Amino acid sequence: MSGVAIRHAFATNRKAVAITFDDGPNPVYTPAIGNHTYTHPYLTRLDEESCRSELLRTHKSIEALAGQPPRSFRPPYFDCDGRVADIAANLGYSVIGAVNGAARDWEQPGVRHIVESSRASVKPGCVLLFHDGFGDRSQTVEAVRQLVTELAAEGYELVTVSELAHPHR
Ligand SMILES: [Zn+2]
């Protein structure tokens, strides 16, 4: 992971966080996800044509289903370099990371670990990432339920990445 051009948080005056899900869609827990590639490859290992094709295929699918293309792109494994970022930017994407990578919810490390690790990284304008594909997601679901309750009690608004990235649109 190079970290080049990936946005893990945004400057904002709002006490707001964006909770996001990768690897779905899941009909219950995925109201809207951005572009996360078609086959989930390490993009920096692909040639330019293949990389663009990964984004474009998903771009067109989401546009066909949702009526508009997504604006946010998260590289699988946060694997991104300047070239990948340029390809994404040319398609109109913001490249989105997350502040709670250490939560590693996809490994099912325990609800308590997911909650505490995510909580420790929360700040206004940040993006939190969870996973709703690949098998049993019950720990993730319970951790998100607890976090949403806590964040709301602390006065946080839950917003979309687009609201953080493009507040004036
Ligand atoms: Zn993923």
mmCIF file of C-alpha atoms in Angstrom, residues 9-166:
data_model
loop_
_atom_site.group_PDB
_atom_site.id
_atom_site.type_symbol
_atom_site.label_atom_id
_atom_site.label_comp_id
_atom_site.label_asym_id
_atom_site.label_seq_id
_atom_site.Cartn_x
_atom_site.Cartn_y
_atom_site.Cartn_z
ATOM 1 C CA ALA A 9 -10.707 11.458 6.050
ATOM 2 C CA PHE A 10 -11.937 14.828 4.865
ATOM 3 C CA ALA A 11 -11.785 18.305 6.296
ATOM 4 C CA THR A 12 -15.239 19.189 7.566
ATOM 5 C CA ASN A 13 -16.973 21.467 10.028
ATOM 6 C CA ARG A 14 -19.547 18.780 10.702
ATOM 7 C CA LYS A 15 -19.250 16.160 13.395
ATOM 8 C CA ALA A 16 -19.804 13.482 10.819
ATOM 9 C CA VAL A 17 -18.413 10.100 9.829
ATOM 10 C CA ALA A 18 -19.041 7.908 6.805
ATOM 11 C CA ILE A 19 -19.516 4.203 7.439
ATOM 12 C CA THR A 20 -18.770 2.201 4.307
ATOM 13 C CA PHE A 21 -18.920 -1.423 3.224
ATOM 14 C CA ASP A 22 -16.760 -3.287 0.739
ATOM 15 C CA ASP A 23 -17.106 -6.644 -0.987
ATOM 16 C CA GLY A 24 -20.882 -6.753 -1.079
ATOM 17 C CA PRO A 25 -23.393 -5.975 -2.157
ATOM 18 C CA ASN A 26 -25.414 -7.484 0.594
ATOM 19 C CA PRO A 27 -29.157 -6.864 0.177
ATOM 20 C CA VAL A 28 -29.676 -5.956 3.829
ATOM 21 C CA TYR A 29 -26.517 -4.194 4.882
ATOM 22 C CA THR A 30 -25.385 -2.477 1.720
ATOM 23 C CA PRO A 31 -27.605 0.463 0.874
ATOM 24 C CA ALA A 32 -25.005 1.869 -1.508
ATOM 25 C CA ILE A 33 -21.411 1.031 -2.247
ATOM 26 C CA GLY A 34 -18.962 2.722 -4.566
ATOM 27 C CA ASN A 35 -16.627 1.276 -7.160
ATOM 28 C CA HIS A 36 -14.390 -1.437 -5.702
ATOM 29 C CA THR A 37 -13.346 -3.071 -9.004
ATOM 30 C CA TYR A 38 -14.955 -6.022 -10.741
ATOM 31 C CA THR A 39 -12.684 -8.916 -9.718
ATOM 32 C CA HIS A 40 -10.939 -7.463 -6.637
ATOM 33 C CA PRO A 41 -7.352 -7.581 -7.947
ATOM 34 C CA TYR A 42 -4.185 -5.887 -6.734
ATOM 35 C CA LEU A 43 -4.464 -2.999 -9.199
ATOM 36 C CA THR A 44 -0.825 -1.928 -9.081
ATOM 37 C CA ARG A 45 0.091 -5.367 -10.497
ATOM 38 C CA LEU A 46 -2.098 -4.900 -13.600
ATOM 39 C CA ASP A 47 -1.229 -3.127 -16.813
ATOM 40 C CA GLU A 48 -3.004 0.135 -17.492
ATOM 41 C CA GLU A 49 -5.590 -1.351 -19.851
ATOM 42 C CA SER A 50 -6.609 -4.068 -17.372
ATOM 43 C CA CYS A 51 -6.721 -1.598 -14.506
ATOM 44 C CA ARG A 52 -8.982 0.777 -16.430
ATOM 45 C CA SER A 53 -11.175 -2.145 -17.455
ATOM 46 C CA GLU A 54 -11.618 -3.220 -13.794
ATOM 47 C CA LEU A 55 -12.939 0.217 -12.914
ATOM 48 C CA LEU A 56 -14.960 0.742 -16.073
ATOM 49 C CA ARG A 57 -16.805 -2.581 -15.890
ATOM 50 C CA THR A 58 -17.971 -1.816 -12.368
ATOM 51 C CA HIS A 59 -18.643 1.814 -13.250
ATOM 52 C CA LYS A 60 -21.010 0.746 -16.031
ATOM 53 C CA SER A 61 -22.712 -1.922 -13.915
ATOM 54 C CA ILE A 62 -23.460 0.460 -11.070
ATOM 55 C CA GLU A 63 -24.563 3.159 -13.482
ATOM 56 C CA ALA A 64 -26.957 0.714 -15.142
ATOM 57 C CA LEU A 65 -28.373 -0.425 -11.780
ATOM 58 C CA ALA A 66 -28.441 2.855 -9.896
ATOM 59 C CA GLY A 67 -29.085 5.254 -12.734
ATOM 60 C CA GLN A 68 -25.950 7.199 -11.986
ATOM 61 C CA PRO A 69 -22.295 6.260 -11.702
ATOM 62 C CA PRO A 70 -20.609 6.144 -8.311
ATOM 63 C CA ARG A 71 -18.160 8.891 -7.409
ATOM 64 C CA SER A 72 -16.127 6.992 -4.847
ATOM 65 C CA PHE A 73 -13.571 4.316 -5.552
ATOM 66 C CA ARG A 74 -11.800 2.149 -3.029
ATOM 67 C CA PRO A 75 -8.887 0.081 -4.314
ATOM 68 C CA PRO A 76 -8.966 -3.506 -3.043
ATOM 69 C CA TYR A 77 -6.375 -3.969 -0.280
ATOM 70 C CA PHE A 78 -5.815 -0.157 -0.467
ATOM 71 C CA ASP A 79 -3.416 -1.117 -3.260
ATOM 72 C CA CYS A 80 -2.967 2.162 -5.095
ATOM 73 C CA ASP A 81 -0.180 4.138 -6.712
ATOM 74 C CA GLY A 82 -0.050 7.306 -8.781
ATOM 75 C CA ARG A 83 -0.965 5.476 -11.980
ATOM 76 C CA VAL A 84 -4.038 3.801 -10.464
ATOM 77 C CA ALA A 85 -5.048 7.111 -8.883
ATOM 78 C CA ASP A 86 -4.766 8.834 -12.271
ATOM 79 C CA ILE A 87 -6.942 6.232 -13.977
ATOM 80 C CA ALA A 88 -9.543 6.641 -11.222
ATOM 81 C CA ALA A 89 -9.378 10.428 -11.392
ATOM 82 C CA ASN A 90 -9.906 10.344 -15.160
ATOM 83 C CA LEU A 91 -13.142 8.448 -14.553
ATOM 84 C CA GLY A 92 -14.221 11.112 -12.055
ATOM 85 C CA TYR A 93 -13.470 9.237 -8.855
ATOM 86 C CA SER A 94 -12.232 10.239 -5.462
ATOM 87 C CA VAL A 95 -9.989 7.451 -4.140
ATOM 88 C CA ILE A 96 -11.251 6.541 -0.690
ATOM 89 C CA GLY A 97 -9.478 4.728 2.102
ATOM 90 C CA ALA A 98 -10.532 4.373 5.731
ATOM 91 C CA VAL A 99 -9.100 5.249 9.138
ATOM 92 C CA ASN A 100 -9.915 1.921 10.800
ATOM 93 C CA GLY A 101 -7.861 -0.534 8.757
ATOM 94 C CA ALA A 102 -6.529 -1.984 12.010
ATOM 95 C CA ALA A 103 -10.019 -3.222 12.898
ATOM 96 C CA ARG A 104 -9.616 -6.008 10.273
ATOM 97 C CA ASP A 105 -13.258 -6.968 10.553
ATOM 98 C CA TRP A 106 -13.005 -9.368 7.599
ATOM 99 C CA GLU A 107 -10.838 -11.669 9.755
ATOM 100 C CA GLN A 108 -13.567 -11.855 12.419
ATOM 101 C CA PRO A 109 -11.214 -10.810 15.221
ATOM 102 C CA GLY A 110 -14.075 -10.418 17.705
ATOM 103 C CA VAL A 111 -16.768 -7.759 18.080
ATOM 104 C CA ARG A 112 -14.891 -6.068 20.902
ATOM 105 C CA HIS A 113 -11.720 -5.693 18.833
ATOM 106 C CA ILE A 114 -13.616 -4.307 15.843
ATOM 107 C CA VAL A 115 -15.496 -1.786 17.999
ATOM 108 C CA GLU A 116 -12.496 -0.637 20.068
ATOM 109 C CA SER A 117 -10.098 -0.410 17.146
ATOM 110 C CA SER A 118 -12.604 1.549 15.063
ATOM 111 C CA ARG A 119 -13.574 3.811 17.956
ATOM 112 C CA ALA A 120 -9.925 4.708 18.557
ATOM 113 C CA SER A 121 -9.581 6.006 14.987
ATOM 114 C CA VAL A 122 -12.804 8.020 14.758
ATOM 115 C CA LYS A 123 -12.594 11.754 14.167
ATOM 116 C CA PRO A 124 -14.887 14.231 12.375
ATOM 117 C CA GLY A 125 -14.770 13.743 8.614
ATOM 118 C CA CYS A 126 -13.348 10.240 8.709
ATOM 119 C CA VAL A 127 -14.304 7.194 6.694
ATOM 120 C CA LEU A 128 -14.838 3.868 8.470
ATOM 121 C CA LEU A 129 -14.656 0.636 6.498
ATOM 122 C CA PHE A 130 -16.382 -2.689 7.101
ATOM 123 C CA HIS A 131 -16.922 -5.733 4.895
ATOM 124 C CA ASP A 132 -20.199 -7.329 3.962
ATOM 125 C CA GLY A 133 -19.092 -10.064 1.590
ATOM 126 C CA PHE A 134 -17.334 -13.406 1.933
ATOM 127 C CA GLY A 135 -19.057 -15.510 4.537
ATOM 128 C CA ASP A 136 -20.287 -14.957 8.068
ATOM 129 C CA ARG A 137 -20.470 -11.250 8.812
ATOM 130 C CA SER A 138 -22.225 -11.448 12.169
ATOM 131 C CA GLN A 139 -19.286 -9.877 14.073
ATOM 132 C CA THR A 140 -19.226 -6.975 11.648
ATOM 133 C CA VAL A 141 -22.975 -6.470 11.906
ATOM 134 C CA GLU A 142 -22.890 -6.440 15.711
ATOM 135 C CA ALA A 143 -19.821 -4.172 15.827
ATOM 136 C CA VAL A 144 -21.421 -1.677 13.433
ATOM 137 C CA ARG A 145 -24.616 -1.747 15.486
ATOM 138 C CA GLN A 146 -22.660 -0.866 18.649
ATOM 139 C CA LEU A 147 -20.570 1.798 16.918
ATOM 140 C CA VAL A 148 -23.573 3.488 15.323
ATOM 141 C CA THR A 149 -25.265 3.643 18.726
ATOM 142 C CA GLU A 150 -22.149 5.091 20.374
ATOM 143 C CA LEU A 151 -21.440 7.601 17.626
ATOM 144 C CA ALA A 152 -25.020 8.823 17.599
ATOM 145 C CA ALA A 153 -24.895 9.257 21.387
ATOM 146 C CA GLU A 154 -21.736 11.336 20.935
ATOM 147 C CA GLY A 155 -23.550 13.570 18.477
ATOM 148 C CA TYR A 156 -22.026 12.256 15.261
ATOM 149 C CA GLU A 157 -24.003 12.422 12.032
ATOM 150 C CA LEU A 158 -23.711 9.415 9.755
ATOM 151 C CA VAL A 159 -23.209 10.573 6.197
ATOM 152 C CA THR A 160 -22.114 9.164 2.858
ATOM 153 C CA VAL A 161 -18.583 9.472 1.526
ATOM 154 C CA SER A 162 -19.970 11.682 -1.236
ATOM 155 C CA GLU A 163 -21.306 14.099 1.372
ATOM 156 C CA LEU A 164 -17.808 14.340 2.860
ATOM 157 C CA ALA A 165 -15.958 14.422 -0.449
ATOM 158 C CA HIS A 166 -18.330 16.694 -2.361
#
